Short mmCIF file of C-alpha atoms and ligand atoms in Angstrom, two decimals:
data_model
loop_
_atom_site.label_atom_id
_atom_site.label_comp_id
_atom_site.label_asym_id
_atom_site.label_seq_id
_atom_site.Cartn_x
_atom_site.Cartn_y
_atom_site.Cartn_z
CA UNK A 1 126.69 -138.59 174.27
CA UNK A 2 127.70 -135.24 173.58
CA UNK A 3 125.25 -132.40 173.37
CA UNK A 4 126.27 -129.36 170.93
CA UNK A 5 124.74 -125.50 171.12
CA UNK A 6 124.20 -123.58 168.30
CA UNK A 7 123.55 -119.99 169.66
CA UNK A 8 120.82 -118.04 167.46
CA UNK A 9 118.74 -116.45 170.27
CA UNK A 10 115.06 -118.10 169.82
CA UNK A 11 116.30 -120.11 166.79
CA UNK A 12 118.99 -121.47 169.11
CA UNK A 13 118.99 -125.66 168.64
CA UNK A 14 121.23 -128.80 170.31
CA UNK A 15 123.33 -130.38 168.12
CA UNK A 16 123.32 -134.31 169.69
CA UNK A 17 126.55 -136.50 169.26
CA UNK A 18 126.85 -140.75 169.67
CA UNK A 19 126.85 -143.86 169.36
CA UNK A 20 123.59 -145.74 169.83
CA UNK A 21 121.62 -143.02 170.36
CA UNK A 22 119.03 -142.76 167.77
CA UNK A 23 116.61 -144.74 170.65
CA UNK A 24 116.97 -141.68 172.99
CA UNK A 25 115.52 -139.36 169.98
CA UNK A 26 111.53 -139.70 170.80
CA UNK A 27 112.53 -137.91 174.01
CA UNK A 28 114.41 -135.30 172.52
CA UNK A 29 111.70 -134.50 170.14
CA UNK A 30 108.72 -134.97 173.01
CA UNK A 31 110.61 -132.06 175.01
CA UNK A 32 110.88 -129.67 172.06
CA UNK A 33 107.24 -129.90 170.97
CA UNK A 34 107.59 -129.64 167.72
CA UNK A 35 105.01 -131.97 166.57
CA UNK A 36 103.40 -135.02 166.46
CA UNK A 37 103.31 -135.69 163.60
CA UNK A 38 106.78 -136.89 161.61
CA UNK A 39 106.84 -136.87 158.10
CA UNK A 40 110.23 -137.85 157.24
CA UNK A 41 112.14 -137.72 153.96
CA UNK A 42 114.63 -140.16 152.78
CA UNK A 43 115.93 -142.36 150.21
CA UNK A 44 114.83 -145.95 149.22
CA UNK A 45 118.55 -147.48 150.60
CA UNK A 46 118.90 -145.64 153.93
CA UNK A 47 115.20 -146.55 154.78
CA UNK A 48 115.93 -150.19 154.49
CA UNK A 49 118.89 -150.07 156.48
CA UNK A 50 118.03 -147.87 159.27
CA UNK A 51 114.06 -147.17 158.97
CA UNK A 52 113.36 -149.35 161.45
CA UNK A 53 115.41 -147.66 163.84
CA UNK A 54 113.99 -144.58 163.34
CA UNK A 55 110.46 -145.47 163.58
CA UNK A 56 110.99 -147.34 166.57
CA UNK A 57 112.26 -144.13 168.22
CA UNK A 58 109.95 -142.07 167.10
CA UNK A 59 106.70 -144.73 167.88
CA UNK A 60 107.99 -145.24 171.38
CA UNK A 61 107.33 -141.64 171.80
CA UNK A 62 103.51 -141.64 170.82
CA UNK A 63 104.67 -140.15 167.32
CA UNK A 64 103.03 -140.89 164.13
CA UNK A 65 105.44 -141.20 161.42
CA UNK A 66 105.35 -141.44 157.59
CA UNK A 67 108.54 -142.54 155.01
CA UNK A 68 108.54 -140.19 151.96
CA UNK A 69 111.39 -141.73 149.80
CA UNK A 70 113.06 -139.73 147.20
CA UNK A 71 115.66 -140.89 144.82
CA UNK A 72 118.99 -140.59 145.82
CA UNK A 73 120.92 -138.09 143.51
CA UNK A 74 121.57 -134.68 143.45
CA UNK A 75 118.72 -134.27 140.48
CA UNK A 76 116.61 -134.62 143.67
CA UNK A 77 117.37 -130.83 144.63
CA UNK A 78 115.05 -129.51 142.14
CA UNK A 79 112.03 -127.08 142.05
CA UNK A 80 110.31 -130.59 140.68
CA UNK A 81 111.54 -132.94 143.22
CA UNK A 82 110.05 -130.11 146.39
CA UNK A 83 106.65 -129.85 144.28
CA UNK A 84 105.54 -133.51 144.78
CA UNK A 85 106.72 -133.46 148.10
CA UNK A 86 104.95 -130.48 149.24
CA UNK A 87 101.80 -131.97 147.57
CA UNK A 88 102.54 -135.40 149.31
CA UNK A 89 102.80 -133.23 152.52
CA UNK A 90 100.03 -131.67 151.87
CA UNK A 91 98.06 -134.59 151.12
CA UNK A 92 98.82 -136.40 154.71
CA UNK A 93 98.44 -132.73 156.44
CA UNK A 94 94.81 -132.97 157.57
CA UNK A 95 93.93 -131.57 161.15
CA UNK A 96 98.32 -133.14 161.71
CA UNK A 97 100.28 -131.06 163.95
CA UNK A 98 103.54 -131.92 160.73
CA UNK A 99 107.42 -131.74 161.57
CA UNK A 100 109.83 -132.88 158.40
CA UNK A 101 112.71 -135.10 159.69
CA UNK A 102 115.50 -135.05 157.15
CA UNK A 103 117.21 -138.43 157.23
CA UNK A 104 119.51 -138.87 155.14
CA UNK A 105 122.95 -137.14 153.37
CA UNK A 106 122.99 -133.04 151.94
CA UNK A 107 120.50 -133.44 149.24
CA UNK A 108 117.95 -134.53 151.83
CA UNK A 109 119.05 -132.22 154.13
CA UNK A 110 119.24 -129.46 151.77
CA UNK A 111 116.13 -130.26 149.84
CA UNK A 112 114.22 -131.08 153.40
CA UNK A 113 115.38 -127.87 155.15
CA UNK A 114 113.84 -126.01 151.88
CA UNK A 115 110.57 -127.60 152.04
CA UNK A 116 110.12 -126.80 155.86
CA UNK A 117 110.93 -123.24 155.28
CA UNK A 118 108.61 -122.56 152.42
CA UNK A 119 105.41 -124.77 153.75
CA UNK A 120 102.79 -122.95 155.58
CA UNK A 121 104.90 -120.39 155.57
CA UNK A 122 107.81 -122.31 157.63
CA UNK A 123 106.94 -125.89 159.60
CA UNK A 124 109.65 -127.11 161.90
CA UNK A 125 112.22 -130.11 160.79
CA UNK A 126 115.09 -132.16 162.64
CA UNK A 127 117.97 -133.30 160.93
CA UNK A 128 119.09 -136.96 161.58
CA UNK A 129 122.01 -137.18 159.19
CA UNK A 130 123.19 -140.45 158.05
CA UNK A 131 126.82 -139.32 155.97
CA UNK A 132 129.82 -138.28 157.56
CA UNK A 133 129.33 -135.34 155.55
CA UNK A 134 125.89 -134.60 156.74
CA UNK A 135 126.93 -135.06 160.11
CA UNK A 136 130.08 -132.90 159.98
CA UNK A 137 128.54 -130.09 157.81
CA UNK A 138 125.55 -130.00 155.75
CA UNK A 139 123.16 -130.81 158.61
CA UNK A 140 124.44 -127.56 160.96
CA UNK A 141 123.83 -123.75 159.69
CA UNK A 142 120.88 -123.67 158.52
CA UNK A 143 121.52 -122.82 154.57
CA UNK A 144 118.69 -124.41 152.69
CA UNK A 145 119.06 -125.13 149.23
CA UNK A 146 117.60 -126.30 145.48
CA UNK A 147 119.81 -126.76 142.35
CA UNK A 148 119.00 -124.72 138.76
CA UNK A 149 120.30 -125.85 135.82
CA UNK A 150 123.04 -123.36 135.28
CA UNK A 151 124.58 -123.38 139.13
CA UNK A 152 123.97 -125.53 142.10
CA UNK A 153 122.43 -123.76 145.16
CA UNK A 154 121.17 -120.98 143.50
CA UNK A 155 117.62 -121.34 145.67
CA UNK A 156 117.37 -121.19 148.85
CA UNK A 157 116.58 -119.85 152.50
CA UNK A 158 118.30 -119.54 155.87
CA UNK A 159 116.15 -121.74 158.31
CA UNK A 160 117.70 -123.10 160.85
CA UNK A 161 116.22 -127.37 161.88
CA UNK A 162 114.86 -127.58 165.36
CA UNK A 163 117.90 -130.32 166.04
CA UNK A 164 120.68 -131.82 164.76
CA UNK A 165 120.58 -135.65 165.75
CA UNK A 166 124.00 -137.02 164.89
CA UNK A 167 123.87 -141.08 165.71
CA UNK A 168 127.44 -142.45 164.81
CA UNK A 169 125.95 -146.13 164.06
CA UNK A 170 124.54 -144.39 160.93
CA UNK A 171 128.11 -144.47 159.36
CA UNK A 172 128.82 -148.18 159.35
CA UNK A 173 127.43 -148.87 156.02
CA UNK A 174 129.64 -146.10 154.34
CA UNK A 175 131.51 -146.79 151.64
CA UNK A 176 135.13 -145.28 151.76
CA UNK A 177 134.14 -142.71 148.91
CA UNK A 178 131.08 -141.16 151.17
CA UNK A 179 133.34 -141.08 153.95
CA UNK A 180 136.35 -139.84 152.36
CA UNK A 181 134.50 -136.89 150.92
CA UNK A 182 133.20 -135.96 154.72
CA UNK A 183 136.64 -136.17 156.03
CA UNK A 184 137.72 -133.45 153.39
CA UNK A 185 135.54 -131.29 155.27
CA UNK A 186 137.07 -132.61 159.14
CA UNK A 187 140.40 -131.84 157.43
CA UNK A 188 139.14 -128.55 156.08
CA UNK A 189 138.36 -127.52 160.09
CA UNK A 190 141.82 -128.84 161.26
CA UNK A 191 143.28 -126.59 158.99
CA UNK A 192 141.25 -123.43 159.31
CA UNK A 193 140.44 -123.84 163.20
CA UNK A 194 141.72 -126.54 165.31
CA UNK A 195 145.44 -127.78 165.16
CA UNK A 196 144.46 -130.45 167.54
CA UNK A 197 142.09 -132.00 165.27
CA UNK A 198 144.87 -132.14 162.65
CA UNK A 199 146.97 -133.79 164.46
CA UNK A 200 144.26 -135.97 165.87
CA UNK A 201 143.67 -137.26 162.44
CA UNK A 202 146.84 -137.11 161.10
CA UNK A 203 147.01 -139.79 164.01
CA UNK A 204 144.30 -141.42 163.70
CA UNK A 205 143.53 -141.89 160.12
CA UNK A 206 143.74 -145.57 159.85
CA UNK A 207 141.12 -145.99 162.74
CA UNK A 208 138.86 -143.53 161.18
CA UNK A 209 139.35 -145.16 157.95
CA UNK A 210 138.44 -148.15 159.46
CA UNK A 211 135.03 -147.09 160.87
CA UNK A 212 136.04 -146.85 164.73
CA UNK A 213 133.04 -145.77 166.58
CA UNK A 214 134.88 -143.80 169.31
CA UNK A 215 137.37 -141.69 166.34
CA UNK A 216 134.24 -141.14 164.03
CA UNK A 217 132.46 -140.07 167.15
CA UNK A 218 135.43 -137.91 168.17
CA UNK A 219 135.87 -136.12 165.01
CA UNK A 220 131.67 -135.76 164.75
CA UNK A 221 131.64 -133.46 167.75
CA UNK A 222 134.87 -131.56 166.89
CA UNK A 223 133.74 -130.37 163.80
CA UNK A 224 130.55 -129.77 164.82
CA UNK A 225 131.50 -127.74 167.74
CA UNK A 226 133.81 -125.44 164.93
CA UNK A 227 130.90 -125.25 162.98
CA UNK A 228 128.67 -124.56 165.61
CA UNK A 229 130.72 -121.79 166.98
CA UNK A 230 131.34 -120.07 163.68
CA UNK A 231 127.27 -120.56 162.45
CA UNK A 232 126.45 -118.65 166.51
CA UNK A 233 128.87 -115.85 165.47
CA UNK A 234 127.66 -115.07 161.66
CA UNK A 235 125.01 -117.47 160.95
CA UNK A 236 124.24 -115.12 157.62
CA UNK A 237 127.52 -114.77 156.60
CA UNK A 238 127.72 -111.44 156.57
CA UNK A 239 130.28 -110.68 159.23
CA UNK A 240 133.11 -112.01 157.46
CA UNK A 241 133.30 -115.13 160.16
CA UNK A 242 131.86 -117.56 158.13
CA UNK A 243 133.38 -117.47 155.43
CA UNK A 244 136.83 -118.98 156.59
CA UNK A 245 134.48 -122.17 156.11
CA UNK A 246 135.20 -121.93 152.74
CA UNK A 247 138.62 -122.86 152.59
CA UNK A 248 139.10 -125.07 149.82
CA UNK A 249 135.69 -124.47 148.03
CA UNK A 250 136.76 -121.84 145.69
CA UNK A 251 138.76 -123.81 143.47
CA UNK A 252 136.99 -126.71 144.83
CA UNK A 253 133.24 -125.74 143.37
CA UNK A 254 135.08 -124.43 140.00
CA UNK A 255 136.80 -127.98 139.76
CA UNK A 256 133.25 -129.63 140.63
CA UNK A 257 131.94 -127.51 137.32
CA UNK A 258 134.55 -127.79 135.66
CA UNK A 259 134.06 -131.83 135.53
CA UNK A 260 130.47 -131.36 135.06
CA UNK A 261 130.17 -132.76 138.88
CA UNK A 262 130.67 -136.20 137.33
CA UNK A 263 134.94 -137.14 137.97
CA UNK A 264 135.29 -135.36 141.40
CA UNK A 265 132.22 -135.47 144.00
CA UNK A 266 132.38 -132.25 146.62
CA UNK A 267 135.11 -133.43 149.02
CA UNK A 268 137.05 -135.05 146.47
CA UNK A 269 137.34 -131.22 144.73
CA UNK A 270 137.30 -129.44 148.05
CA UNK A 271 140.86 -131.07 149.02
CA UNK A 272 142.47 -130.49 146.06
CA UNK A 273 141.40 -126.66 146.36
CA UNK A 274 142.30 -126.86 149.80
CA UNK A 275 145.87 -128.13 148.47
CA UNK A 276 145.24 -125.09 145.89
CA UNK A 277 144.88 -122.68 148.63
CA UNK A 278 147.53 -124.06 150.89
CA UNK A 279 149.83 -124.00 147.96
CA UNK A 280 149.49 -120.22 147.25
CA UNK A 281 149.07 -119.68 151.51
CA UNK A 282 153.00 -120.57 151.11
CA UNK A 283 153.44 -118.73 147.67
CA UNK A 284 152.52 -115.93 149.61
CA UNK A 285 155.18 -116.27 152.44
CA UNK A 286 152.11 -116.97 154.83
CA UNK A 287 152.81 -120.80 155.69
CA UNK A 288 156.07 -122.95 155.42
CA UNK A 289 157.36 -125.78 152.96
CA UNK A 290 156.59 -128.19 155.89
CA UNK A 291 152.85 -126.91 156.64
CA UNK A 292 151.99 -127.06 152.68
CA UNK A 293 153.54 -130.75 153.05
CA UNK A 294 151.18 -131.64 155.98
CA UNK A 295 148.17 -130.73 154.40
CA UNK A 296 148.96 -132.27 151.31
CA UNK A 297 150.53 -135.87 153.14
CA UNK A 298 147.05 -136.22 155.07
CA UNK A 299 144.77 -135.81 152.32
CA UNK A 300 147.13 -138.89 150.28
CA UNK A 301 146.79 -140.56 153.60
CA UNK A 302 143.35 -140.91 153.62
CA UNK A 303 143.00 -141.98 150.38
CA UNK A 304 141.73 -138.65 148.80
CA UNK A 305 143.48 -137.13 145.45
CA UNK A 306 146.15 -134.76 145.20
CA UNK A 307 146.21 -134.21 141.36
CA UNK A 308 143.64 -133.37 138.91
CA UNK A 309 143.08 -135.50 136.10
CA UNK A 310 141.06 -134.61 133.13
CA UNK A 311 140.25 -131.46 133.78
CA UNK A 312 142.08 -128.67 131.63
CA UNK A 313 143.38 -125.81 133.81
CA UNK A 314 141.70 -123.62 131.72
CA UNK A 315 138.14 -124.78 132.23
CA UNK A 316 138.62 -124.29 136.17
CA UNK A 317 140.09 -120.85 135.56
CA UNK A 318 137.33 -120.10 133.72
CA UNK A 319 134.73 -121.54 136.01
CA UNK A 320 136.03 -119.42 138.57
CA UNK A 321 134.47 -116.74 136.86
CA UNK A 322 131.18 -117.65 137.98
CA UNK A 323 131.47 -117.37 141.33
CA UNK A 324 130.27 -114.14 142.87
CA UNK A 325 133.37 -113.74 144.93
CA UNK A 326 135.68 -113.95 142.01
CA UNK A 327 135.33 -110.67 139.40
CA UNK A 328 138.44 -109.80 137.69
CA UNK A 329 140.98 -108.34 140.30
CA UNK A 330 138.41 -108.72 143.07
CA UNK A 331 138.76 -112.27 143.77
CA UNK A 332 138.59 -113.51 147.60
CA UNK A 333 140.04 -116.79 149.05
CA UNK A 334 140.38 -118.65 152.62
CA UNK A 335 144.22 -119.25 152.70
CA UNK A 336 146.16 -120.40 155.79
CA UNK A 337 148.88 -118.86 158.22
CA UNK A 338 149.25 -121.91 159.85
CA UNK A 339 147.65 -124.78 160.72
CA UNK A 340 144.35 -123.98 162.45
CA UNK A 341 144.66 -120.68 161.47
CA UNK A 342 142.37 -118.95 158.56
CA UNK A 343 142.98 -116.06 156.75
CA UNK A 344 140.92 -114.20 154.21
CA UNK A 345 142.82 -112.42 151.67
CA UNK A 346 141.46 -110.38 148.21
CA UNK A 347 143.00 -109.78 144.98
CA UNK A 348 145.40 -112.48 144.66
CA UNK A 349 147.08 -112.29 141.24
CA UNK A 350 145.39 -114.41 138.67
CA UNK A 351 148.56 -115.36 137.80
CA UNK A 352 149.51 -116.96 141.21
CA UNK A 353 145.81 -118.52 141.19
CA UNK A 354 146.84 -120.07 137.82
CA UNK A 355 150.16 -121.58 138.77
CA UNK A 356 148.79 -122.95 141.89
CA UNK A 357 146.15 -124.66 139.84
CA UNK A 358 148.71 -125.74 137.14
CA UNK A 359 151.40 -127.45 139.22
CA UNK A 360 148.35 -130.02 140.56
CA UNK A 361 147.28 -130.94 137.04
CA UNK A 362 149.04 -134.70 136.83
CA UNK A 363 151.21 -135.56 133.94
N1 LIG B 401 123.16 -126.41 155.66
C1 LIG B 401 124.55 -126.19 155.58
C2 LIG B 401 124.99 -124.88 156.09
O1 LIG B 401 124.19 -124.10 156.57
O2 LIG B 401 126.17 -124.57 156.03
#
């Protein structure tokens, strides 16, 4: 088991790592005093697979615990969605000392997270991830978010969960689309932080792909540990640390609009802006032919795309345009000087943006 810290002074919280775990969590939770009380969001599928476990671990504890299930789509991160729930909560919440558990993928986590902060003015909430996103990413940091029509995200707080409870069992059931798009993020870390980690999975693909415990587990606490370390230095993004963690997501979230989120989900765009970025990284004389190459031969290994189809260059140009970081000649992206090694770098010429987007569009 491997136990994670992620440094915020009195919002500081453990990040825990491994396999067959999730029985040691009523501990956990009986030490930090959070509650006793665990009303714990979800959706319909992960209940039936892994309810059980949870309520097992939390009951052997002396916990009470209620399921609320929520449908599982990103429509569920909506002003609408936290309304019922809050009432639901509010419902149960009679002379209950209430903790949220978020158990589930990033819309629970996000939506949960939201709910927690807002409630009485701020309740406390766990995260027990179940994707290999989740786990690697959406669970750690804090960022709490709802959807509005016109741009995902757009509400939200910074409120950090009380723990991070990463069991690895949780991934079995994934199906190579859910885990692919989580591994776009490990890659993402390899490439902005940890050479060691590329390599690792430039290794190791074929076991990950094949849902070893010990390489899921592996690549779990490495990227959680880069995370970690990068949400303890700037967890409000405002000290120019963070934002290396968007490497990829640029182009990425303007190829995610672009399709109208329907063709590629968030890791499948993220690695093809990644590729984006990589690709004007060695337009730029920062990275060699044979570092672009890497990047671009693990994400074909592990089964992700490395062309866009059906999605005119033009519309992500132009959805580029909605993203705060991007007016006119003030654009900023996360390119690479080497593998492991981030770089932020402003006003990059539209027209190198542009090619780098136009020589992935297939055909
Ligand atoms: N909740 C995800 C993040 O803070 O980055």
């Amino acid at each position: 088991m491997n136990i994670i810290k992620v440094n915020l002074g009195k919002h500081s919280y453990d990040i825990i790592v491994g396999s067959d775990i999730i029985k040691f969590l009523g501990k956990y939770l009986v030490k930090l005093n959070i509650g006793k009380d665990a009303y714990i969001i979800t959706n319909a599928k992960i209940k039936k697979r892994f309810g059980i476990n949870l309520e097992k671990a939390l009951y052997s504890a002396g916990l009470s615990v209620k399921f609320k299930t929520i449908p599982d789509t990103e429509k569920s991160k909506s002003i609408e969605t936290a309304y019922s729930v809050i009432r639901d909560i509010s419902q149960y919440d009679k002379k209950r000392r209430i903790f949220i558990v978020a158990f589930g993928g990033g819309v629970i986590g996000d939506l949960s997270g939201f709910i927690a902060s807002i409630y009485k003015r701020g309740i406390p909430y766990i995260q027990v991830p179940t994707t290999l996103l989740a786990q690697v990413d959406s669970s750690i940091g804090g960022k709490t978010a709802l959807d509005l029509p016109q741009a995902k995200n757009l509400i939200g707080a910074f409120y950090q969960p009380k723990l991070v409870f990463s069991e690895i069992k949780f991934l079995n059931t994934l199906d190579k689309k859910q885990l692919r798009s989580g591994l776009a993020e490990v890659i993402k870390y390899g490439a902005i932080k940890d050479a060691q980690l590329f390599s690792y999975l430039e290794k190791n693909y074929k076991n990950i792909l094949a849902l070893s415990p010990s390489s899921l587990e592996y690549i779990v606490k490495c990227s959680s540990e880069i995370k970690a370390g990068i949400v303890s230095s700037d967890e409000r993004e405002d000290k120019g640390i963070r934002t290396i963690l968007n490497f990829g997501h640029t182009t990425g979230h303007a190829i995610e609009a672009a399709c109208g989120y329907k063709a590629y989900n968030h890791g499948e765009a993220i690695a093809l802006g990644m590729i984006i970025a990589a690709d004007m990284s060695k337009c730029l004389g920062l990275i060699d032919e044979q570092t672009f190459n890497r990047i671009v031969k693990l994400i074909r290994a592990v089964g992700l795309q490395t062309e866009i189809r059906n999605v005119p260059q033009a519309a992500i140009i132009n959805a580029h345009y909605r993203d705060k970081k991007f007016i006119g000649k003030k654009n900023r992206f996360v390119l690479i000087k080497g593998i492991g090694k981030a770089k932020i770098a402003e006003n990059i010429p539209l027209e190198l943006i542009k090619e780098a987007i136009k020589k992935r569009i297939a055909g």
